[in-house]
C-alpha cells in the first residue's frame, strides 16, 4: 500500500514539475520576443538619430565652406550671409522633419489613419523667417549695386 502511494506521489510530482517547466518555457519565449522587439526599436531609433547627426554636421561643414570667402563684413557680405542662412534654415527644417516623420511611421500608432500632422503655425513661421532672411539679403545686395 505504501509503495502504491509513493508511486502516485511521484507521478503527481512529475506532472507538477512538467507543468511548471512548461510555464517557464512559455514565459522565456515571450520575454525573448519582447527583448528582440525592444532591441530592434532601439537600433532603428539610434539609426535615425545618427542620420540626423550626420545631416547636421554635414550642413555645418557646408555652411563653413560657403562662409569661408566672407572676409570683410560689409553690407554685401551680410546680404550674402542672410541669403545662405535663409536657404540653410529651409533645408535643415525639411531634413529634420523628414527624419521625424520617418520615426513616426516606424514607431507610431498601429492605426491606419495615424499620419503625422505638421503644425501649420510652425511651418509658416519657419518659411516666413527664411523668406524674410532671403529678401533682406537680396535687399542688401541690391543696395550695394
PDB file of C-alpha atoms in Angstrom:
ATOM      1  CA  UNK A   1       0.000   0.000   0.000  1.00  0.00           C
ATOM      2  CA  UNK A   2       2.774   2.408   0.897  1.00  0.00           C
ATOM      3  CA  UNK A   3       4.575   1.575  -2.320  1.00  0.00           C
ATOM      4  CA  UNK A   4       1.493   2.490  -4.389  1.00  0.00           C
ATOM      5  CA  UNK A   5       1.168   5.814  -2.546  1.00  0.00           C
ATOM      6  CA  UNK A   6       4.807   6.599  -3.240  1.00  0.00           C
ATOM      7  CA  UNK A   7       4.333   5.842  -6.921  1.00  0.00           C
ATOM      8  CA  UNK A   8       1.197   8.053  -7.066  1.00  0.00           C
ATOM      9  CA  UNK A   9       3.023  10.821  -5.234  1.00  0.00           C
ATOM     10  CA  UNK A  10       5.932  10.540  -7.674  1.00  0.00           C
ATOM     11  CA  UNK A  11       3.519  10.787 -10.608  1.00  0.00           C
ATOM     12  CA  UNK A  12       1.886  13.898  -9.127  1.00  0.00           C
ATOM     13  CA  UNK A  13       5.277  15.479  -8.521  1.00  0.00           C
ATOM     14  CA  UNK A  14       6.374  14.695 -12.087  1.00  0.00           C
ATOM     15  CA  UNK A  15       3.173  16.244 -13.514  1.00  0.00           C
ATOM     16  CA  UNK A  16       3.616  19.324 -11.337  1.00  0.00           C
ATOM     17  CA  UNK A  17       7.263  19.737 -12.375  1.00  0.00           C
ATOM     18  CA  UNK A  18       6.373  19.304 -16.059  1.00  0.00           C
ATOM     19  CA  UNK A  19       3.621  21.921 -15.826  1.00  0.00           C
ATOM     20  CA  UNK A  20       5.982  24.351 -14.080  1.00  0.00           C
ATOM     21  CA  UNK A  21       8.642  23.718 -16.730  1.00  0.00           C
ATOM     22  CA  UNK A  22       6.119  24.294 -19.492  1.00  0.00           C
ATOM     23  CA  UNK A  23       5.029  27.583 -17.927  1.00  0.00           C
ATOM     24  CA  UNK A  24       8.643  28.687 -17.503  1.00  0.00           C
ATOM     25  CA  UNK A  25       9.414  27.864 -21.150  1.00  0.00           C
ATOM     26  CA  UNK A  26       6.412  29.900 -22.306  1.00  0.00           C
ATOM     27  CA  UNK A  27       7.466  32.890 -20.166  1.00  0.00           C
ATOM     28  CA  UNK A  28      11.019  32.657 -21.516  1.00  0.00           C
ATOM     29  CA  UNK A  29       9.771  32.629 -25.143  1.00  0.00           C
ATOM     30  CA  UNK A  30       7.583  35.695 -24.506  1.00  0.00           C
ATOM     31  CA  UNK A  31      10.460  37.528 -22.834  1.00  0.00           C
ATOM     32  CA  UNK A  32      12.780  36.698 -25.725  1.00  0.00           C
ATOM     33  CA  UNK A  33      10.273  38.110 -28.241  1.00  0.00           C
ATOM     34  CA  UNK A  34       9.863  41.298 -26.209  1.00  0.00           C
ATOM     35  CA  UNK A  35      13.601  41.797 -25.845  1.00  0.00           C
ATOM     36  CA  UNK A  36      14.102  41.267 -29.580  1.00  0.00           C
ATOM     37  CA  UNK A  37      11.360  43.797 -30.348  1.00  0.00           C
ATOM     38  CA  UNK A  38      12.831  46.366 -27.958  1.00  0.00           C
ATOM     39  CA  UNK A  39      16.299  45.823 -29.414  1.00  0.00           C
ATOM     40  CA  UNK A  40      15.096  46.355 -32.998  1.00  0.00           C
ATOM     41  CA  UNK A  41      13.261  49.552 -31.981  1.00  0.00           C
ATOM     42  CA  UNK A  42      16.371  50.801 -30.210  1.00  0.00           C
ATOM     43  CA  UNK A  43      18.538  50.148 -33.265  1.00  0.00           C
ATOM     44  CA  UNK A  44      16.020  51.880 -35.533  1.00  0.00           C
ATOM     45  CA  UNK A  45      15.803  54.978 -33.357  1.00  0.00           C
ATOM     46  CA  UNK A  46      19.579  55.061 -32.992  1.00  0.00           C
ATOM     47  CA  UNK A  47      19.961  54.886 -36.771  1.00  0.00           C
ATOM     48  CA  UNK A  48      17.530  57.757 -37.331  1.00  0.00           C
ATOM     49  CA  UNK A  49      19.240  59.992 -34.794  1.00  0.00           C
ATOM     50  CA  UNK A  50      22.632  59.086 -36.261  1.00  0.00           C
ATOM     51  CA  UNK A  51      21.331  60.173 -39.659  1.00  0.00           C
ATOM     52  CA  UNK A  52      20.139  63.430 -38.086  1.00  0.00           C
ATOM     53  CA  UNK A  53      23.560  63.988 -36.539  1.00  0.00           C
ATOM     54  CA  UNK A  54      25.340  63.366 -39.829  1.00  0.00           C
ATOM     55  CA  UNK A  55      22.936  65.689 -41.636  1.00  0.00           C
ATOM     56  CA  UNK A  56      23.524  68.442 -39.075  1.00  0.00           C
ATOM     57  CA  UNK A  57      27.298  68.079 -39.100  1.00  0.00           C
ATOM     58  CA  UNK A  58      27.411  67.902 -42.879  1.00  0.00           C
ATOM     59  CA  UNK A  59      25.309  71.024 -43.191  1.00  0.00           C
ATOM     60  CA  UNK A  60      27.523  72.873 -40.699  1.00  0.00           C
ATOM     61  CA  UNK A  61      30.505  71.916 -42.842  1.00  0.00           C
ATOM     62  CA  UNK A  62      28.728  73.196 -45.957  1.00  0.00           C
ATOM     63  CA  UNK A  63      27.947  76.469 -44.182  1.00  0.00           C
ATOM     64  CA  UNK A  64      31.569  76.775 -43.145  1.00  0.00           C
ATOM     65  CA  UNK A  65      32.663  76.289 -46.738  1.00  0.00           C
ATOM     66  CA  UNK A  66      30.155  78.849 -48.002  1.00  0.00           C
ATOM     67  CA  UNK A  67      31.135  81.460 -45.425  1.00  0.00           C
ATOM     68  CA  UNK A  68      34.845  80.823 -45.904  1.00  0.00           C
ATOM     69  CA  UNK A  69      35.070  83.509 -48.590  1.00  0.00           C
ATOM     70  CA  UNK A  70      33.411  86.154 -46.422  1.00  0.00           C
ATOM     71  CA  UNK A  71      36.396  88.106 -45.132  1.00  0.00           C
ATOM     72  CA  UNK A  72      35.121  91.618 -44.504  1.00  0.00           C
ATOM     73  CA  UNK A  73      31.718  92.211 -43.022  1.00  0.00           C
ATOM     74  CA  UNK A  74      30.268  94.784 -45.353  1.00  0.00           C
ATOM     75  CA  UNK A  75      26.678  95.194 -46.485  1.00  0.00           C
ATOM     76  CA  UNK A  76      27.211  92.839 -49.441  1.00  0.00           C
ATOM     77  CA  UNK A  77      28.693  90.165 -47.177  1.00  0.00           C
ATOM     78  CA  UNK A  78      25.769  90.463 -44.769  1.00  0.00           C
ATOM     79  CA  UNK A  79      23.335  90.143 -47.694  1.00  0.00           C
ATOM     80  CA  UNK A  80      25.161  87.072 -48.923  1.00  0.00           C
ATOM     81  CA  UNK A  81      25.111  85.584 -45.406  1.00  0.00           C
ATOM     82  CA  UNK A  82      21.374  86.244 -45.000  1.00  0.00           C
ATOM     83  CA  UNK A  83      20.554  84.552 -48.305  1.00  0.00           C
ATOM     84  CA  UNK A  84      22.618  81.483 -47.453  1.00  0.00           C
ATOM     85  CA  UNK A  85      21.184  81.418 -43.924  1.00  0.00           C
ATOM     86  CA  UNK A  86      17.605  81.536 -45.230  1.00  0.00           C
ATOM     87  CA  UNK A  87      18.248  78.658 -47.607  1.00  0.00           C
ATOM     88  CA  UNK A  88      20.024  76.749 -44.820  1.00  0.00           C
ATOM     89  CA  UNK A  89      17.034  77.159 -42.455  1.00  0.00           C
ATOM     90  CA  UNK A  90      14.666  75.715 -45.075  1.00  0.00           C
ATOM     91  CA  UNK A  91      16.919  72.780 -45.925  1.00  0.00           C
ATOM     92  CA  UNK A  92      17.554  71.859 -42.286  1.00  0.00           C
ATOM     93  CA  UNK A  93      13.863  72.096 -41.435  1.00  0.00           C
ATOM     94  CA  UNK A  94      12.992  69.775 -44.318  1.00  0.00           C
ATOM     95  CA  UNK A  95      15.686  67.244 -43.338  1.00  0.00           C
ATOM     96  CA  UNK A  96      14.718  67.202 -39.667  1.00  0.00           C
ATOM     97  CA  UNK A  97      11.004  66.928 -40.381  1.00  0.00           C
ATOM     98  CA  UNK A  98      11.589  64.122 -42.878  1.00  0.00           C
ATOM     99  CA  UNK A  99      13.508  62.137 -40.268  1.00  0.00           C
ATOM    100  CA  UNK A 100      10.884  62.800 -37.587  1.00  0.00           C
ATOM    101  CA  UNK A 101       8.109  61.716 -39.939  1.00  0.00           C
ATOM    102  CA  UNK A 102      10.147  58.549 -40.530  1.00  0.00           C
ATOM    103  CA  UNK A 103      10.264  57.911 -36.783  1.00  0.00           C
ATOM    104  CA  UNK A 104       6.508  58.433 -36.539  1.00  0.00           C
ATOM    105  CA  UNK A 105       5.882  55.970 -39.366  1.00  0.00           C
ATOM    106  CA  UNK A 106       8.190  53.368 -37.846  1.00  0.00           C
ATOM    107  CA  UNK A 107       7.116  53.627 -34.236  1.00  0.00           C
ATOM    108  CA  UNK A 108       3.782  55.425 -34.341  1.00  0.00           C
ATOM    109  CA  UNK A 109       0.390  54.003 -33.595  1.00  0.00           C
ATOM    110  CA  UNK A 110      -0.743  50.938 -35.479  1.00  0.00           C
ATOM    111  CA  UNK A 111      -3.882  52.713 -36.602  1.00  0.00           C
ATOM    112  CA  UNK A 112      -4.202  53.009 -40.363  1.00  0.00           C
ATOM    113  CA  UNK A 113      -5.148  56.676 -40.282  1.00  0.00           C
ATOM    114  CA  UNK A 114      -2.411  57.711 -37.821  1.00  0.00           C
ATOM    115  CA  UNK A 115      -0.454  60.117 -40.004  1.00  0.00           C
ATOM    116  CA  UNK A 116       1.985  62.714 -38.833  1.00  0.00           C
ATOM    117  CA  UNK A 117       0.364  66.112 -38.913  1.00  0.00           C
ATOM    118  CA  UNK A 118       2.519  69.192 -39.385  1.00  0.00           C
ATOM    119  CA  UNK A 119       1.718  72.166 -37.192  1.00  0.00           C
ATOM    120  CA  UNK A 120       0.854  74.859 -39.705  1.00  0.00           C
ATOM    121  CA  UNK A 121       1.928  77.645 -37.351  1.00  0.00           C
ATOM    122  CA  UNK A 122       5.477  76.333 -37.044  1.00  0.00           C
ATOM    123  CA  UNK A 123       5.766  75.555 -40.757  1.00  0.00           C
ATOM    124  CA  UNK A 124       4.548  79.082 -41.570  1.00  0.00           C
ATOM    125  CA  UNK A 125       6.977  80.587 -39.060  1.00  0.00           C
ATOM    126  CA  UNK A 126       9.989  78.693 -40.460  1.00  0.00           C
ATOM    127  CA  UNK A 127       9.127  79.534 -44.060  1.00  0.00           C
ATOM    128  CA  UNK A 128       8.397  83.181 -43.175  1.00  0.00           C
ATOM    129  CA  UNK A 129      11.671  83.639 -41.295  1.00  0.00           C
ATOM    130  CA  UNK A 130      13.709  82.032 -44.053  1.00  0.00           C
ATOM    131  CA  UNK A 131      11.948  84.066 -46.755  1.00  0.00           C
ATOM    132  CA  UNK A 132      12.467  87.243 -44.704  1.00  0.00           C
ATOM    133  CA  UNK A 133      16.170  86.429 -44.442  1.00  0.00           C
ATOM    134  CA  UNK A 134      16.447  85.831 -48.196  1.00  0.00           C
ATOM    135  CA  UNK A 135      14.535  89.021 -49.059  1.00  0.00           C
ATOM    136  CA  UNK A 136      16.642  91.050 -46.621  1.00  0.00           C
ATOM    137  CA  UNK A 137      19.804  89.555 -48.130  1.00  0.00           C
ATOM    138  CA  UNK A 138      18.660  90.417 -51.636  1.00  0.00           C
ATOM    139  CA  UNK A 139      17.828  93.937 -50.458  1.00  0.00           C
ATOM    140  CA  UNK A 140      21.333  94.353 -49.012  1.00  0.00           C
ATOM    141  CA  UNK A 141      22.851  93.133 -52.275  1.00  0.00           C
ATOM    142  CA  UNK A 142      20.586  95.489 -54.248  1.00  0.00           C
ATOM    143  CA  UNK A 143      21.748  98.450 -52.093  1.00  0.00           C
ATOM    144  CA  UNK A 144      25.371  97.703 -52.955  1.00  0.00           C
ATOM    145  CA  UNK A 145      24.766  97.846 -56.731  1.00  0.00           C
TER     146      UNK A 145
END
